[in-house]
CSV table of C-alpha atoms in Angstrom, one decimal:
chain,number,residue,atom,x,y,z
A,1091,MET,CA,29.1,-14.5,15.1
A,1092,LYS,CA,29.5,-13.4,11.5
A,1093,ASN,CA,32.0,-10.7,10.6
A,1094,PHE,CA,31.6,-8.2,7.8
A,1095,THR,CA,34.3,-9.4,5.4
A,1096,GLU,CA,31.9,-11.6,3.4
A,1097,PHE,CA,28.3,-10.8,2.2
A,1098,PHE,CA,25.3,-12.0,4.2
A,1099,LEU,CA,21.9,-10.5,4.8
A,1100,MET,CA,21.9,-8.6,8.1
A,1101,ASP,CA,19.2,-8.5,10.7
A,1102,THR,CA,18.7,-5.8,13.3
A,1103,ASP,CA,21.3,-7.2,15.7
A,1104,ASP,CA,23.9,-7.4,12.9
A,1105,VAL,CA,23.2,-3.8,11.9
A,1106,LYS,CA,23.8,-2.7,15.5
A,1107,ARG,CA,27.3,-4.3,15.4
A,1108,TYR,CA,27.9,-3.0,11.9
A,1109,ALA,CA,27.3,0.6,13.0
A,1110,VAL,CA,29.9,0.2,15.7
A,1111,GLU,CA,32.5,-2.0,14.0
A,1112,VAL,CA,32.4,-0.8,10.4
A,1113,LEU,CA,30.8,2.6,10.5
A,1114,HIS,CA,32.2,3.8,13.9
A,1115,LYS,CA,29.1,5.9,14.4
A,1116,PHE,CA,28.3,4.5,17.9
A,1117,GLU,CA,30.4,3.5,20.9
A,1118,PRO,CA,30.8,-0.2,21.7
A,1119,ASP,CA,29.0,0.2,25.0
A,1120,GLU,CA,26.4,2.6,23.7
A,1121,GLU,CA,22.8,1.4,23.9
A,1122,THR,CA,21.0,1.5,20.6
A,1123,GLU,CA,17.7,0.4,19.0
A,1124,CYS,CA,17.4,-0.8,15.5
A,1125,VAL,CA,14.3,-1.4,13.4
A,1126,GLU,CA,13.7,-2.4,9.8
A,1127,ILE,CA,11.8,0.4,8.1
A,1128,GLY,CA,11.8,-0.8,4.5
A,1129,ASP,CA,8.8,-1.9,2.7
A,1130,GLY,CA,10.3,-2.6,-0.8
A,1131,ASN,CA,10.9,-5.8,-2.7
A,1132,ILE,CA,14.7,-5.6,-3.4
A,1133,ASN,CA,16.3,-4.0,-0.3
A,1134,TYR,CA,16.4,-4.2,3.4
A,1135,VAL,CA,16.4,-0.8,5.2
A,1136,PHE,CA,17.3,-0.3,8.8
A,1137,LYS,CA,17.2,2.7,11.2
A,1138,ILE,CA,19.6,2.6,14.1
A,1139,LYS,CA,19.3,5.1,16.9
A,1140,SER,CA,21.2,5.9,20.1
A,1141,LEU,CA,19.2,5.7,23.3
A,1142,ARG,CA,21.8,8.0,24.9
A,1143,ASP,CA,21.6,11.1,22.7
A,1144,GLY,CA,19.2,10.2,19.9
A,1145,HIS,CA,21.6,10.5,17.0
A,1146,SER,CA,20.7,8.0,14.2
A,1147,LEU,CA,21.4,6.8,10.7
A,1148,VAL,CA,20.0,4.5,8.1
A,1149,VAL,CA,21.6,1.4,6.6
A,1150,LYS,CA,20.2,0.1,3.3
A,1151,GLN,CA,21.4,-3.3,2.2
A,1152,ALA,CA,20.8,-4.6,-1.3
A,1153,ASP,CA,19.4,-8.2,-1.5
A,1154,LYS,CA,20.8,-10.5,-4.2
A,1155,HIS,CA,17.3,-11.8,-4.9
A,1156,LEU,CA,13.9,-10.3,-5.4
A,1157,ARG,CA,11.9,-11.0,-2.2
A,1158,SER,CA,8.7,-11.8,-4.0
A,1159,SER,CA,9.9,-14.3,-6.6
A,1160,GLY,CA,13.5,-15.1,-5.7
A,1161,ARG,CA,14.7,-13.7,-9.1
A,1162,PRO,CA,18.5,-13.0,-9.0
A,1163,LEU,CA,19.5,-9.3,-8.9
A,1164,ASP,CA,22.8,-7.6,-9.3
A,1165,THR,CA,23.8,-5.6,-6.2
A,1166,TYR,CA,25.7,-3.1,-8.3
A,1167,ARG,CA,22.5,-1.1,-8.1
A,1168,ASN,CA,23.4,-0.2,-4.5
A,1169,LYS,CA,26.7,1.2,-5.7
A,1170,ILE,CA,24.9,3.2,-8.3
A,1171,GLU,CA,22.6,4.6,-5.6
A,1172,ALA,CA,25.4,5.7,-3.4
A,1173,LYS,CA,27.2,7.4,-6.3
A,1174,ILE,CA,24.1,9.3,-7.6
A,1175,LEU,CA,23.2,10.4,-4.1
A,1176,GLN,CA,26.6,11.9,-3.6
A,1177,LEU,CA,26.4,13.6,-7.0
A,1178,GLN,CA,22.9,14.9,-6.4
A,1179,GLY,CA,24.0,16.1,-3.0
A,1180,GLU,CA,26.6,18.3,-4.8
A,1181,LEU,CA,24.2,19.5,-7.5
A,1182,ALA,CA,21.1,20.1,-5.3
A,1183,PRO,CA,22.4,20.5,-1.7
A,1184,GLY,CA,19.9,19.5,1.0
A,1185,TYR,CA,17.5,17.7,-1.3
A,1186,VAL,CA,18.9,14.1,-0.7
A,1187,PRO,CA,20.1,12.3,2.3
A,1188,GLN,CA,23.8,12.7,3.1
A,1189,VAL,CA,25.8,9.6,2.3
A,1190,PHE,CA,28.2,8.4,5.1
A,1191,HIS,CA,29.6,5.2,3.7
A,1192,TYR,CA,29.2,2.7,0.9
A,1193,ASP,CA,30.4,-0.9,1.7
A,1194,GLU,CA,30.9,-2.9,-1.5
A,1195,THR,CA,31.4,-6.2,0.4
A,1196,MET,CA,28.2,-6.0,2.3
A,1197,CYS,CA,26.3,-4.1,-0.5
A,1198,ALA,CA,25.3,-1.6,2.2
A,1199,LEU,CA,24.7,2.1,1.9
A,1200,SER,CA,24.8,4.1,5.2
A,1201,MET,CA,23.2,7.6,5.1
A,1202,GLU,CA,21.4,10.3,7.0
A,1203,ASP,CA,18.2,9.5,8.8
A,1204,ILE,CA,15.4,11.7,7.3
A,1205,SER,CA,12.7,10.7,9.8
A,1206,ALA,CA,11.7,14.3,10.2
A,1207,TYR,CA,10.2,14.0,6.7
A,1208,LYS,CA,7.2,11.8,5.8
A,1209,ASN,CA,6.3,9.9,2.7
A,1210,LEU,CA,4.8,12.3,0.2
A,1211,ARG,CA,2.3,9.8,-1.2
A,1212,THR,CA,0.9,9.3,2.3
A,1213,GLU,CA,1.0,13.0,3.2
A,1214,LEU,CA,-1.0,13.8,0.1
A,1215,MET,CA,-3.5,11.0,0.8
A,1216,GLU,CA,-4.0,12.6,4.2
A,1217,ASN,CA,-4.6,16.0,2.5
A,1218,ARG,CA,-1.3,17.6,3.6
A,1219,VAL,CA,-0.6,19.4,0.4
A,1220,TYR,CA,2.5,21.5,1.1
A,1221,PRO,CA,2.5,24.8,-0.8
A,1222,HIS,CA,6.3,24.5,-1.4
A,1223,LEU,CA,6.1,21.3,-3.4
A,1224,SER,CA,6.2,22.9,-6.9
A,1225,GLU,CA,9.1,25.1,-6.0
A,1226,ASN,CA,11.1,22.3,-4.5
A,1227,LEU,CA,10.3,19.5,-6.9
A,1228,SER,CA,11.1,21.7,-9.9
A,1229,THR,CA,14.3,23.0,-8.3
A,1230,PHE,CA,15.5,19.4,-7.6
A,1231,MET,CA,14.8,18.3,-11.2
A,1232,ALA,CA,16.3,21.3,-12.9
A,1233,ASP,CA,19.4,21.2,-10.7
A,1234,THR,CA,20.1,17.5,-11.1
A,1235,LEU,CA,19.0,16.8,-14.7
A,1236,LEU,CA,20.4,19.5,-17.1
A,1237,PRO,CA,23.9,19.7,-15.5
A,1238,THR,CA,24.4,15.9,-16.1
A,1239,THR,CA,23.9,16.3,-19.9
A,1240,ASP,CA,26.7,16.7,-22.4
A,1241,LEU,CA,25.3,20.2,-23.1
A,1242,VAL,CA,26.9,21.1,-19.8
A,1243,MET,CA,29.4,18.3,-19.0
A,1244,ASN,CA,32.7,17.7,-20.7
A,1245,SER,CA,31.9,15.0,-23.3
A,1246,ALA,CA,34.5,12.5,-22.0
A,1247,ASP,CA,33.3,12.9,-18.4
A,1248,LYS,CA,29.7,12.4,-19.5
A,1249,LYS,CA,30.6,9.2,-21.4
A,1250,LYS,CA,32.4,7.9,-18.3
A,1251,ASN,CA,29.2,8.6,-16.3
A,1252,VAL,CA,27.1,6.8,-18.9
A,1253,LYS,CA,29.4,3.7,-18.5
A,1254,PHE,CA,29.3,3.8,-14.7
A,1255,PHE,CA,25.6,4.1,-14.5
A,1256,VAL,CA,24.7,1.3,-16.8
A,1257,ASN,CA,21.9,-0.4,-14.9
A,1258,PRO,CA,20.5,-3.2,-17.2
A,1259,GLU,CA,18.5,-5.2,-14.7
A,1260,LEU,CA,16.5,-2.3,-13.3
A,1261,CYS,CA,16.1,-0.7,-16.8
A,1262,ASP,CA,14.7,-4.1,-17.9
A,1263,ILE,CA,12.1,-3.9,-15.2
A,1264,THR,CA,11.0,-0.4,-16.4
A,1265,GLU,CA,11.0,-1.5,-20.1
A,1266,ASP,CA,8.7,-4.4,-19.2
A,1267,LEU,CA,6.5,-3.2,-16.4
A,1268,VAL,CA,6.0,0.4,-17.6
A,1269,LEU,CA,6.6,0.5,-21.3
A,1270,SER,CA,5.4,-2.9,-22.6
A,1271,GLU,CA,3.1,-5.1,-20.4
A,1272,PRO,CA,0.2,-2.7,-19.8
A,1273,TYR,CA,-0.5,-2.6,-23.6
A,1274,LEU,CA,-0.2,-6.3,-24.3
A,1275,SER,CA,-3.0,-8.8,-23.7
A,1276,VAL,CA,-0.9,-11.9,-24.3
A,1277,PRO,CA,2.1,-12.2,-22.0
A,1278,TYR,CA,5.4,-12.0,-23.9
A,1279,ASN,CA,7.5,-13.2,-21.0
A,1280,GLU,CA,7.0,-14.9,-17.7
A,1281,ARG,CA,6.7,-11.6,-15.8
A,1282,ASN,CA,3.6,-10.2,-17.5
A,1283,LYS,CA,1.2,-9.8,-14.6
A,1284,ASN,CA,-1.3,-7.1,-15.5
A,1285,ILE,CA,-4.0,-7.0,-12.8
A,1286,ILE,CA,-7.3,-5.7,-14.2
A,1287,THR,CA,-10.1,-4.8,-11.8
A,1288,GLU,CA,-13.1,-7.0,-12.4
A,1289,GLY,CA,-15.5,-5.0,-14.6
A,1290,ASN,CA,-12.8,-3.2,-16.5
A,1291,GLU,CA,-11.6,-6.1,-18.7
A,1292,LYS,CA,-13.4,-5.0,-21.9
A,1293,PHE,CA,-12.5,-1.4,-21.3
A,1294,VAL,CA,-8.8,-2.2,-21.0
A,1295,GLU,CA,-9.0,-4.4,-24.1
A,1296,GLU,CA,-10.5,-1.6,-26.1
A,1297,TYR,CA,-8.4,1.3,-24.8
A,1298,LEU,CA,-5.1,-0.3,-24.2
A,1299,TYR,CA,-4.7,-3.7,-26.0
A,1300,ASN,CA,-6.4,-2.8,-29.3
A,1301,ASP,CA,-5.4,0.8,-29.9
A,1302,MET,CA,-2.7,0.6,-32.5
A,1303,GLU,CA,-2.2,4.4,-32.5
A,1304,LEU,CA,-1.5,4.3,-28.8
A,1305,HIS,CA,0.9,1.3,-29.4
A,1306,THR,CA,2.8,3.4,-31.9
A,1307,GLU,CA,3.2,6.3,-29.5
A,1308,VAL,CA,4.2,4.1,-26.6
A,1309,ALA,CA,6.8,2.3,-28.8
A,1310,LYS,CA,8.3,5.7,-29.5
A,1311,LEU,CA,8.5,6.5,-25.8
A,1312,ARG,CA,10.0,3.0,-25.1
A,1313,ASP,CA,12.6,3.4,-27.8
A,1314,ARG,CA,13.5,6.8,-26.4
A,1315,PHE,CA,13.8,5.4,-22.9
A,1316,MET,CA,16.1,2.7,-24.1
A,1317,ASN,CA,18.3,4.7,-26.5
A,1318,CYS,CA,18.4,8.4,-25.4
A,1319,ALA,CA,21.3,8.7,-22.9
A,1320,GLN,CA,20.5,12.3,-22.3
A,1321,SER,CA,20.8,12.9,-18.6
A,1322,LEU,CA,21.5,11.1,-15.3
A,1323,ILE,CA,18.0,10.4,-14.1
A,1324,HIS,CA,16.6,9.1,-10.9
A,1325,GLY,CA,14.6,6.5,-12.8
A,1326,ASP,CA,11.9,5.9,-10.2
A,1327,LEU,CA,10.9,9.4,-9.1
A,1328,HIS,CA,7.4,8.9,-7.8
A,1329,SER,CA,5.7,10.4,-4.7
A,1330,GLY,CA,6.8,7.4,-2.7
A,1331,SER,CA,10.4,8.2,-3.2
A,1332,VAL,CA,9.9,11.8,-2.2
A,1333,PHE,CA,9.6,12.6,1.5
A,1334,ALA,CA,8.3,16.0,2.7
A,1335,ASN,CA,7.4,18.2,5.6
A,1336,ALA,CA,6.4,21.8,6.0
A,1337,GLU,CA,10.0,22.9,5.4
A,1338,GLY,CA,10.9,21.0,2.3
A,1339,ILE,CA,11.6,17.7,0.6
A,1340,LYS,CA,14.1,14.9,0.5
A,1341,VAL,CA,14.5,12.5,-2.5
A,1342,ILE,CA,15.5,8.9,-1.8
A,1343,ASP,CA,15.8,5.5,-3.6
A,1344,PRO,CA,17.6,6.4,-6.9
A,1345,GLU,CA,18.6,2.8,-7.4
A,1346,PHE,CA,17.0,2.8,-10.9
A,1347,ALA,CA,19.3,5.6,-11.9
A,1348,PHE,CA,20.9,5.5,-15.4
A,1349,TYR,CA,21.4,7.8,-18.3
A,1350,GLY,CA,18.1,8.3,-20.0
A,1351,PRO,CA,15.6,10.9,-21.1
A,1352,MET,CA,15.1,13.8,-18.6
A,1353,GLY,CA,11.4,13.7,-19.2
A,1354,TYR,CA,11.1,10.3,-17.6
A,1355,ASP,CA,11.8,11.8,-14.2
A,1356,ILE,CA,9.7,14.8,-14.7
A,1357,GLY,CA,6.8,12.7,-16.1
A,1358,ASN,CA,7.0,10.3,-13.1
A,1359,VAL,CA,6.5,13.2,-10.7
A,1360,ILE,CA,3.6,14.7,-12.7
A,1361,GLY,CA,1.9,11.3,-13.1
A,1362,ASN,CA,2.1,10.4,-9.4
A,1363,LEU,CA,0.7,13.8,-8.4
A,1364,PHE,CA,-2.3,13.1,-10.6
A,1365,PHE,CA,-3.0,9.9,-8.7
A,1366,SER,CA,-3.5,11.9,-5.5
A,1367,LEU,CA,-5.7,14.4,-7.4
A,1368,VAL,CA,-7.9,11.8,-9.1
A,1369,ASN,CA,-8.3,9.8,-5.9
A,1370,LYS,CA,-9.6,12.9,-4.1
A,1371,LEU,CA,-11.9,13.8,-7.0
A,1372,TYR,CA,-13.6,10.3,-6.7
A,1373,THR,CA,-13.3,9.5,-3.0
A,1374,MET,CA,-13.4,12.8,-1.2
A,1375,PRO,CA,-14.8,15.5,-3.5
A,1376,GLU,CA,-15.7,17.6,-0.5
A,1377,GLN,CA,-11.9,18.2,0.0
A,1378,LYS,CA,-12.1,21.2,-2.4
A,1379,GLU,CA,-9.2,23.1,-0.9
A,1380,ALA,CA,-6.8,20.1,-1.2
A,1381,ILE,CA,-8.1,19.4,-4.7
A,1382,GLN,CA,-7.5,23.0,-5.8
A,1383,ALA,CA,-4.1,23.0,-4.2
A,1384,LEU,CA,-3.1,19.8,-6.0
A,1385,GLU,CA,-4.3,21.2,-9.3
A,1386,LYS,CA,-2.1,24.2,-8.8
A,1387,ILE,CA,0.9,22.2,-7.8
A,1388,ILE,CA,0.7,19.9,-10.8
A,1389,ALA,CA,0.3,22.9,-13.2
A,1390,ASP,CA,3.1,24.9,-11.5
A,1391,THR,CA,5.4,21.9,-11.3
A,1392,CYS,CA,5.2,21.5,-15.1
A,1393,ASP,CA,5.7,25.2,-15.8
A,1394,MET,CA,8.4,25.9,-13.1
A,1395,THR,CA,10.4,22.9,-14.2
A,1396,ARG,CA,10.5,24.2,-17.7
A,1397,GLU,CA,11.3,27.8,-16.6
A,1398,LYS,CA,14.2,26.6,-14.3
A,1399,ILE,CA,15.6,24.4,-17.0
A,1400,GLU,CA,15.5,27.3,-19.4
A,1401,LYS,CA,17.3,29.5,-16.8
A,1402,LYS,CA,19.9,26.9,-16.1
A,1403,TYR,CA,20.4,26.4,-19.8
A,1404,ASP,CA,21.3,30.0,-20.2
A,1405,GLU,CA,23.7,29.9,-17.3
A,1406,GLN,CA,25.5,26.6,-18.0
A,1407,VAL,CA,25.4,25.8,-21.7
A,1408,THR,CA,28.4,27.4,-23.5
A,1409,PHE,CA,28.7,25.6,-26.8
A,1410,GLN,CA,27.9,28.2,-29.5
A,1411,LEU,CA,25.6,25.9,-31.7
A,1412,TYR,CA,23.6,24.9,-28.6
A,1413,LYS,CA,23.1,28.5,-27.6
A,1414,THR,CA,21.0,29.4,-30.6
A,1415,ASP,CA,17.4,30.2,-29.6
A,1416,GLY,CA,16.0,27.7,-32.1
A,1417,PHE,CA,18.0,24.8,-30.7
A,1418,LYS,CA,17.3,25.7,-27.1
A,1419,LYS,CA,13.5,25.8,-27.8
A,1420,PHE,CA,13.7,22.5,-29.7
A,1421,TYR,CA,15.6,20.8,-26.9
A,1422,ILE,CA,13.3,22.0,-24.1
A,1423,ASP,CA,10.2,21.3,-26.1
A,1424,CYS,CA,11.4,17.7,-26.5
A,1425,ILE,CA,12.0,17.4,-22.7
A,1426,MET,CA,8.5,18.6,-21.9
A,1427,ALA,CA,6.9,16.4,-24.6
A,1428,ASP,CA,8.7,13.4,-23.1
A,1429,SER,CA,7.6,14.5,-19.7
A,1430,PHE,CA,3.9,14.5,-20.6
A,1431,GLY,CA,4.2,11.2,-22.4
A,1432,TYR,CA,6.0,9.4,-19.6
A,1433,ALA,CA,3.5,10.9,-17.1
A,1434,GLY,CA,0.9,9.0,-19.2
A,1435,THR,CA,2.8,5.7,-19.2
A,1436,GLU,CA,3.3,6.0,-15.4
A,1437,ILE,CA,-0.4,6.6,-14.9
A,1438,ILE,CA,-1.4,3.6,-17.0
A,1439,ARG,CA,1.1,1.2,-15.6
A,1440,ARG,CA,0.2,1.9,-12.0
A,1441,THR,CA,-3.5,1.5,-12.9
A,1442,VAL,CA,-3.5,-1.8,-14.8
A,1443,GLY,CA,0.0,-3.2,-14.1
A,1444,ASP,CA,1.0,-5.4,-11.2
A,1445,SER,CA,2.7,-2.5,-9.2
A,1446,LYS,CA,-0.3,-0.5,-8.0
A,1447,VAL,CA,-0.3,2.7,-5.9
A,1448,MET,CA,-2.3,3.1,-2.7
A,1449,GLU,CA,-4.4,5.9,-4.4
A,1450,VAL,CA,-5.8,3.1,-6.6
A,1451,SER,CA,-5.5,-0.1,-4.5
A,1452,SER,CA,-7.1,1.5,-1.4
A,1453,VAL,CA,-10.4,2.1,-3.2
A,1454,LYS,CA,-12.4,-1.0,-2.5
A,1455,ASP,CA,-15.8,0.3,-3.6
A,1456,LEU,CA,-16.1,-0.9,-7.2
A,1457,SER,CA,-18.7,1.8,-8.0
A,1458,LEU,CA,-15.9,4.3,-7.4
A,1459,ARG,CA,-12.9,2.3,-8.5
A,1460,ILE,CA,-14.1,1.3,-11.9
A,1461,PRO,CA,-14.8,4.8,-13.2
A,1462,MET,CA,-11.7,6.2,-11.4
A,1463,GLU,CA,-9.5,3.7,-13.2
A,1464,ARG,CA,-11.1,4.4,-16.5
A,1465,CYS,CA,-10.5,8.1,-15.9
A,1466,LEU,CA,-6.9,7.5,-15.1
A,1467,VAL,CA,-6.4,5.3,-18.2
A,1468,LYS,CA,-8.0,7.9,-20.5
A,1469,LEU,CA,-5.9,10.6,-18.9
A,1470,GLY,CA,-2.7,8.6,-19.5
A,1471,ILE,CA,-3.7,8.0,-23.1
A,1472,ALA,CA,-4.4,11.6,-23.7
A,1473,LEU,CA,-1.1,12.7,-22.2
A,1474,ILE,CA,0.7,10.2,-24.4
A,1475,LYS,CA,-1.1,11.1,-27.6
A,1476,GLN,CA,-1.2,14.8,-27.0
A,1477,ARG,CA,2.3,15.2,-25.5
A,1478,GLU,CA,3.7,17.4,-28.3
A,1479,SER,CA,0.8,19.8,-28.3
A,1480,ILE,CA,0.5,20.4,-24.6
A,1481,LYS,CA,2.0,23.9,-24.0
A,1482,CYS,CA,1.7,24.5,-20.3
A,1483,GLY,CA,0.8,22.7,-17.0
A,1484,ARG,CA,-2.7,24.1,-16.9
A,1485,GLU,CA,-3.5,22.2,-20.1
A,1486,THR,CA,-2.9,18.9,-18.3
A,1487,ILE,CA,-5.5,19.8,-15.7
A,1488,GLU,CA,-7.9,20.9,-18.5
A,1489,THR,CA,-7.3,17.5,-20.1
A,1490,LEU,CA,-8.4,15.8,-16.9
A,1491,HIS,CA,-11.5,18.0,-16.6
A,1492,ASN,CA,-12.5,17.2,-20.2
A,1493,ILE,CA,-12.4,13.5,-19.3
A,1494,LEU,CA,-14.2,13.9,-16.0
A,1495,TYR,CA,-17.0,16.1,-17.4
A,1496,GLY,CA,-17.3,14.5,-20.8
A,1497,ILE,CA,-16.3,17.6,-22.7
């Protein structure tokens, strides 16, 4: 029987022992059940539960290789995830799972079980559009993003954070899969795996591969992602990493965290909400109440995030030069422009890249999927090109309507 003094990939029986011998969360004679609940490509996630009183926890172990290809991965990402969850738990109490333990040897993070919450992507697909989403999403982002900038933090402490949260492998994935490959017809590395729906090849070539104006704007966003160490961002804040119920939300899986532009997180949230909206418009147009609710949530999330960042700015920024009205407006305008731009890159990469979302991949009828994908690509392009002129959340919805109705 293996002990836990040297790394190995655990199975469910190992996790049961681990929870007793290392975590001390269960008694040695306590009957428990353990199941793997992860569906990702780089980690193994287990839920262990007592059959005596029902108390439970989650153990997330980082694999040293990508499951799909066997590509080596640095398990340091798991340490980053533990650290950022602890920090976010302090900045936005109740919005992330509580961390119980991080084990550097086993590359295992043990934390609160959030089974009372459900995957937001799935909930939205099933037309459970919670009215509190804008309020909670905007609060989480405002509370975790601005306070980790050097507008608020001590400069030396912020630089230490930047160093700790260097995350080159996962940043490299984003730089390729999100901010390069969807726009390039010829693979520039072995991982270029754009997956174009049959019938959309010429459309993608015209709108993505051959649009030099678009390439210029994406290059600007890519450069900003790589070089703007603005704030500690989640790095992969899509609707699959947000869990929700009628009471609120929990944000999970920040293993892509690093110091980057605040708008990348905000844009990922906005972009993924649009997937649910566009899917409904094409596949269930009769769900008018859910469609209207989603439109309002998208617009409100944009506007409330800005408003809350502005309020937090007034409360927490103290340096005299930064407190001028002109600089504050410049700074927050840049955040929102980034947000709309990165919403566009997220929409495009999930539509034509190799990492689809269920709102796209579940549509098998090509008479629906082809126009739906074209609408999404056009929306993404518009958000990228118009990111500096969009002034409010409602304008993003109007942009979609203009594409849908040929205005």
